[in-house]
Short mmCIF file of C-alpha atoms in Angstrom, two decimals:
data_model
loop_
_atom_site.label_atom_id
_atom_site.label_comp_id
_atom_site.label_asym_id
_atom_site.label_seq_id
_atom_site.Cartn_x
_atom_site.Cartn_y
_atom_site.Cartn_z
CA UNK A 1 8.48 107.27 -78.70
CA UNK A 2 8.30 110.95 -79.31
CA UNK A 3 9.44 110.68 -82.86
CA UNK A 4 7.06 108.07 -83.40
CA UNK A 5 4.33 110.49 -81.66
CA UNK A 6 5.38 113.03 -84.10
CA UNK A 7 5.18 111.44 -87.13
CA UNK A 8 1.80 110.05 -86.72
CA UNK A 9 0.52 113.98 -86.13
CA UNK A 10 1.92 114.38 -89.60
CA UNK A 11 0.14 111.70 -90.81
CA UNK A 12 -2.76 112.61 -89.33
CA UNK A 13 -2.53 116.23 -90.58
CA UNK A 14 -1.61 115.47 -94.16
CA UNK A 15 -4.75 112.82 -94.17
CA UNK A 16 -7.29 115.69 -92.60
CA UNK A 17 -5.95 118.41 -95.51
CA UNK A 18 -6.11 115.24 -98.79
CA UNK A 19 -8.40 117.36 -100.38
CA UNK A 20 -5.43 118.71 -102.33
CA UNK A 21 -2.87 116.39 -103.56
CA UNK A 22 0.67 117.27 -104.05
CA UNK A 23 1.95 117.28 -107.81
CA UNK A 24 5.07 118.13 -110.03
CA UNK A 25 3.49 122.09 -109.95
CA UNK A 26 2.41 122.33 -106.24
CA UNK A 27 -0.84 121.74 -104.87
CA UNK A 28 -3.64 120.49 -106.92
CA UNK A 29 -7.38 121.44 -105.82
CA UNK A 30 -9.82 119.74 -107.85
CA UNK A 31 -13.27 120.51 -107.89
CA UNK A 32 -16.07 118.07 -108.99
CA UNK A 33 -19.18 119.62 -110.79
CA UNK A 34 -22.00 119.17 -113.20
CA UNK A 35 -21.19 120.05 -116.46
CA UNK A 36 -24.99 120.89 -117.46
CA UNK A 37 -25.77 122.96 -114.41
CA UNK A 38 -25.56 126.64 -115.97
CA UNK A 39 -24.97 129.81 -114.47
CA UNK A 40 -22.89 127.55 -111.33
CA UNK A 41 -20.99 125.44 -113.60
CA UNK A 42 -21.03 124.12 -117.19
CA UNK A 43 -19.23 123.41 -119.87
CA UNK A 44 -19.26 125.42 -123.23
CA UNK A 45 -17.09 124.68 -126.66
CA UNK A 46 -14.61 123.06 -124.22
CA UNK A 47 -14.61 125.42 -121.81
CA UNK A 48 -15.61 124.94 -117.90
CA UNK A 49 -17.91 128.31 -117.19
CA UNK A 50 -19.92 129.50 -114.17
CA UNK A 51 -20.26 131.81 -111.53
CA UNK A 52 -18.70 128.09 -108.75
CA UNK A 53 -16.15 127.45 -110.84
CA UNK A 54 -14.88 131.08 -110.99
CA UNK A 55 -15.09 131.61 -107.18
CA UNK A 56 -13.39 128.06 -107.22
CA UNK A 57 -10.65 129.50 -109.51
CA UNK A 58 -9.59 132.88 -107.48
CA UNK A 59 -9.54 130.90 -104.12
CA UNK A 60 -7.02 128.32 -105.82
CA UNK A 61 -5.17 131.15 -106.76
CA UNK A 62 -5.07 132.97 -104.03
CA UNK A 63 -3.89 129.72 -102.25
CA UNK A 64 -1.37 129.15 -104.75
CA UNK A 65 -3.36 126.09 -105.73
CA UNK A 66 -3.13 124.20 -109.21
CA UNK A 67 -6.73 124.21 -110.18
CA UNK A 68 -8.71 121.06 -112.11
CA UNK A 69 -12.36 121.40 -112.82
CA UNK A 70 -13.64 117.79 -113.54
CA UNK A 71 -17.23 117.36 -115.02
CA UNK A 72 -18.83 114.62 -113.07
CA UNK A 73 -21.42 112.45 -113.04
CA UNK A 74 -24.08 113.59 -110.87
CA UNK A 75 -25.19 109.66 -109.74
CA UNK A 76 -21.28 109.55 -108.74
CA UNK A 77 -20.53 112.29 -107.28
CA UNK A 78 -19.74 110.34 -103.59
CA UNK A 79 -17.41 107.60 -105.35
CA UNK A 80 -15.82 110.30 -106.92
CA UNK A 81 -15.35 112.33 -103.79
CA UNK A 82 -14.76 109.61 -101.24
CA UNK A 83 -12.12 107.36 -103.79
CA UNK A 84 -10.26 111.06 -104.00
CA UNK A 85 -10.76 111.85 -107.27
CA UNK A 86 -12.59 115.17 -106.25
CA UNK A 87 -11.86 117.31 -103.59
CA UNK A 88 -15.04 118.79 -103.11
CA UNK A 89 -18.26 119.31 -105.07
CA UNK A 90 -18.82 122.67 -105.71
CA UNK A 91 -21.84 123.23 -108.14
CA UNK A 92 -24.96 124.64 -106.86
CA UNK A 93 -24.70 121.61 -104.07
CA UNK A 94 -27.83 121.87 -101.85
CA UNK A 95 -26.75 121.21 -98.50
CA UNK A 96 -31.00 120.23 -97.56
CA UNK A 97 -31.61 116.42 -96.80
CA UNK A 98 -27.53 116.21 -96.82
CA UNK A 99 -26.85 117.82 -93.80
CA UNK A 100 -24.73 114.90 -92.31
CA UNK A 101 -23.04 113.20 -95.60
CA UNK A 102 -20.40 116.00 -96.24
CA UNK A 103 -18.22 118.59 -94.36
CA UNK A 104 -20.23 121.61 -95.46
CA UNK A 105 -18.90 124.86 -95.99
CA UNK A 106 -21.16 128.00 -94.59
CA UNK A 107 -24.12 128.56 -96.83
CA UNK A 108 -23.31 131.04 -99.82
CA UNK A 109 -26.14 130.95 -101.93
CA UNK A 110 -30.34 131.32 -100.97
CA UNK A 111 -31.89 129.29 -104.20
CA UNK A 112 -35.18 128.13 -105.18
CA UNK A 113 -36.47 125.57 -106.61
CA UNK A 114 -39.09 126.46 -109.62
CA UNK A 115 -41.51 125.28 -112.04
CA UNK A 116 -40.99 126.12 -116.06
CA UNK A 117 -43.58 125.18 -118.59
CA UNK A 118 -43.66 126.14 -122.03
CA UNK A 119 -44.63 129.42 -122.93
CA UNK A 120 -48.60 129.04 -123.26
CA UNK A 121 -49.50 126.19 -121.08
CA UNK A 122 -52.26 126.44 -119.11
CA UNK A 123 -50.67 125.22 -116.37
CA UNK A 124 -50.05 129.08 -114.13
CA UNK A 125 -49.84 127.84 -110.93
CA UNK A 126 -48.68 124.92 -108.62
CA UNK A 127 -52.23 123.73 -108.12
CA UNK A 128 -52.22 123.14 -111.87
CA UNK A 129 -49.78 120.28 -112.14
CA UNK A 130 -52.09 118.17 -111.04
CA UNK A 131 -52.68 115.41 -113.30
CA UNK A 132 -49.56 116.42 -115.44
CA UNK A 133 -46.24 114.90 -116.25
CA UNK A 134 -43.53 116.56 -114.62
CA UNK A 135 -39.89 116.19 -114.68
CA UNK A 136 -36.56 116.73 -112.23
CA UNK A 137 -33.04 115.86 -112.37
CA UNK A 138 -31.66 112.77 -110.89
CA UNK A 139 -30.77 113.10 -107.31
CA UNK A 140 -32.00 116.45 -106.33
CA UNK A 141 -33.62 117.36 -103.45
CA UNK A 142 -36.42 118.80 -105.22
CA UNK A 143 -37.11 115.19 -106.55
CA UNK A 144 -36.43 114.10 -102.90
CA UNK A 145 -38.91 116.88 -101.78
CA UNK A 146 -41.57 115.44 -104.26
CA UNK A 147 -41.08 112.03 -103.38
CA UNK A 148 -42.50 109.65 -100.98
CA UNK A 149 -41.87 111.26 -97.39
CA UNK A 150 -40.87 114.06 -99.25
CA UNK A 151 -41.53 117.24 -97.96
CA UNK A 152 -43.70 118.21 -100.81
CA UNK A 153 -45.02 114.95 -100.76
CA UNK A 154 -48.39 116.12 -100.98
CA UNK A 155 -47.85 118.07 -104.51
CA UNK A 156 -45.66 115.43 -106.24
CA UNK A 157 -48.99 112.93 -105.27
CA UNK A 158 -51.08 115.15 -107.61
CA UNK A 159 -48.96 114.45 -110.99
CA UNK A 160 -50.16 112.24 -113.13
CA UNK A 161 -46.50 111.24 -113.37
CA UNK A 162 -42.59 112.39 -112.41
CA UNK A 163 -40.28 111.86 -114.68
CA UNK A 164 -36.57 111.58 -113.78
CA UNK A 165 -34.28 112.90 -115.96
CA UNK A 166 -30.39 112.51 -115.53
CA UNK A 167 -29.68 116.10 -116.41
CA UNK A 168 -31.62 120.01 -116.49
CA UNK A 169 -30.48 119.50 -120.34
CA UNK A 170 -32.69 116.30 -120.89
CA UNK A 171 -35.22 117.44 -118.83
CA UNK A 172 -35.99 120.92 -120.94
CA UNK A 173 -35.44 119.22 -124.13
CA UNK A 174 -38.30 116.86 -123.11
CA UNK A 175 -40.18 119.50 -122.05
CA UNK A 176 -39.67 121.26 -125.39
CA UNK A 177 -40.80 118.50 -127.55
CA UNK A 178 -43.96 117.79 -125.30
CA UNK A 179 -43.33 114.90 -123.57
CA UNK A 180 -43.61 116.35 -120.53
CA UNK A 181 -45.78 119.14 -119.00
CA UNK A 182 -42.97 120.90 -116.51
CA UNK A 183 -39.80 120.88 -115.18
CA UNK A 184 -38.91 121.33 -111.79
CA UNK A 185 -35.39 123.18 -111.34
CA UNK A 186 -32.87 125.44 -110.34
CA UNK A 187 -34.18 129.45 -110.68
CA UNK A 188 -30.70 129.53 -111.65
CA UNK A 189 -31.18 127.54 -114.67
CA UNK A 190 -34.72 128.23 -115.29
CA UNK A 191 -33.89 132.10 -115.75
CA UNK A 192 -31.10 130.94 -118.20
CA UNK A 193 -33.47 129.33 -120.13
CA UNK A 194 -35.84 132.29 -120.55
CA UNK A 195 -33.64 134.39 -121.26
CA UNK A 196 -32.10 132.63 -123.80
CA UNK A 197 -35.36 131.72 -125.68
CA UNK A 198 -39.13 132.96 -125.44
CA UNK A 199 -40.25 129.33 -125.29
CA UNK A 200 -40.79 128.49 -121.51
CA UNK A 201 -42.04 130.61 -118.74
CA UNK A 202 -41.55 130.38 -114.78
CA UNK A 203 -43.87 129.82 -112.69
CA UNK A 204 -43.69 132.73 -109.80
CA UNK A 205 -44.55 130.32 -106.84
CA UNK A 206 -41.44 128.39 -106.08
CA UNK A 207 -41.62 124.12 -105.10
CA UNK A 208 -39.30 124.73 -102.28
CA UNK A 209 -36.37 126.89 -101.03
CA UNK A 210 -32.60 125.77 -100.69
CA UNK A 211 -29.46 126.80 -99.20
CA UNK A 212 -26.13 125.71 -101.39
CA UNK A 213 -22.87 124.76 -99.99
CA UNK A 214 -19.01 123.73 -100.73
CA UNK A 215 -19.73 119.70 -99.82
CA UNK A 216 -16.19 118.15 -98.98
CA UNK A 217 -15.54 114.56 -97.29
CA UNK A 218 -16.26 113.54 -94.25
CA UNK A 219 -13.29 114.26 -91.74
CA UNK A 220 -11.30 116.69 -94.59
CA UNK A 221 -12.17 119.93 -92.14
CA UNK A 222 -8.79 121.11 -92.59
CA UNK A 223 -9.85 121.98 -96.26
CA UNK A 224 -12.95 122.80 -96.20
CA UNK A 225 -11.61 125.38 -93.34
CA UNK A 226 -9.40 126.30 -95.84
CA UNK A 227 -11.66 127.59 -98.67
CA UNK A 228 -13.76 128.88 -96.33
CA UNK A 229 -11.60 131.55 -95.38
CA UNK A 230 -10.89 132.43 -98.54
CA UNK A 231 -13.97 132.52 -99.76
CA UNK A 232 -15.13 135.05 -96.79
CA UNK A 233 -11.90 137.09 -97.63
CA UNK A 234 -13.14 137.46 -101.35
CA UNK A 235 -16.51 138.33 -99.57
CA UNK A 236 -14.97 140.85 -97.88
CA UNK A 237 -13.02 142.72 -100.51
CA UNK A 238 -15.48 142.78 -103.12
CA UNK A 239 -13.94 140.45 -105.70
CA UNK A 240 -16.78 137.18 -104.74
CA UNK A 241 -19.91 139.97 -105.27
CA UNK A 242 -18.25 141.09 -108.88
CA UNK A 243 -17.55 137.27 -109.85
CA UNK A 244 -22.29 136.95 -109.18
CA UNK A 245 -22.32 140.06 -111.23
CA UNK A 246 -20.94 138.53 -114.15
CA UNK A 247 -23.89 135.66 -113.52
CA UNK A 248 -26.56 137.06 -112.06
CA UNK A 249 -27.50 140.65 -114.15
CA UNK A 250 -24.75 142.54 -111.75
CA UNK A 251 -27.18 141.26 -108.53
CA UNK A 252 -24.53 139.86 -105.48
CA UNK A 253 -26.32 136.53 -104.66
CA UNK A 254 -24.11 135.73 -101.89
CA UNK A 255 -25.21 135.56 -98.11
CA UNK A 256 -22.18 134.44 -97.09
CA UNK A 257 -20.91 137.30 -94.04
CA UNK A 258 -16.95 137.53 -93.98
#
């Protein structure tokens, strides 16, 4: 009876920690994210890039983890994470309005959520999307926000229309060609974009604010616990606040305490 006891503890144990799956080179930890989601992760000439992924990387390695980055589909992201073919999502995840679907990580990241228009418009302010076309990603809470029983409810009533776009990508290219008046986004990936061209300006009144997280499934604690304590150790000695310099103009974004 004892044995039996025993065994079902290591069960139980190896179930809680599934996150990372045991291959011919150890421990795999693989990490769902968006793969047009730029500075947190993205993918360029073949290459997964961002300032997620890289704190992703060092905590696999200082676990002694095999690390796969997998570019998702944003619409999929829970089949991919509860059928176990992600261990977490780590992209610039906003824990807001998904408080209770994951086992969240601490906060690490204060973001915003900002308005870009193209360099020009008349549109300056908040106030002045009313009666415009504006467009969000797919499944963000800023769309959520601007929704019915949104939060910012009353602002997304004033557009003449919101557009849903299945990417940031899609959603500034349609912006660029005119089809739409603004783009609601990351200030991650809105500063990207300004800096990278002199076609769109930011709007200095934020939609909403955001906290991000490390989103991992339901009952895999063990994990998430895990990471977590890496990820304050790398707090802690420096090396998480030089991996946002690399990202963020040398600026440590992370409010993470170790």
């Amino acid at each position: 009876m004892l044995r039996r006891l025993f065994y079902l503890l290591l069960s139980v144990a190896a179930l809680l920690f599934s996150g990372c799956s045991d291959g011919e080179s150890g421990t795999t930890f693989t990490v769902g994210f968006d793969a047009d989601f730029p500075p947190y992760g993205y993918v360029e000439n073949g290459v997964s890039k961002g300032f997620d992924l890289d704190l992703a990387r060092e905590v696999a390695k200082r676990n002694g983890w095999k690390i796969v980055l997998k570019p998702i589909n944003w619409d999929a992201k829970d089949m991919e994470l509860n059928s176990g073919s992600i261990d977490c999502i780590w992209n610039g995840f906003s824990i807001n309005g998904r408080e209770s679907a994951y086992e969240w990580s601490e906060p690490y990241v204060d973001n915003r959520q900002v308005v870009l228009v193209r360099k020009g418009s008349p549109i300056r302010s908040l106030g002045d999307l009313a009666g415009k076309i504006v467009a969000v990603q797919t499944d963000t809470p800023v769309q959520k926000a601007l929704m019915k029983g949104g939060a910012k409810e009353t602002l997304g009533k004033t557009f003449k229309r919101l557009i849903i776009s299945p990417n940031y990508n899609n959603a500034v290219m349609e912006l660029e060609a005119g089809s739409v008046d603004a783009v609601a986004l990351d200030s991650g990936v809105a500063q990207m974009k300004t800096a990278s061209s002199d076609r769109f300006v930011q709007l200095a009144e934020p939609v909403m604010t955001e906290q991000y997280g490390i989103g991992f499934r339901k009952g895999n604690i063990a994990l998430r616990d895990a990471v977590q304590k890496t990820l304050k150790e790398m707090v802690a000695d420096g090396s998480a606040a030089r991996i946002s310099g690399r990202y963020f103009e040398g600026r440590n974004v992370l409010i993470l305490k170790p």
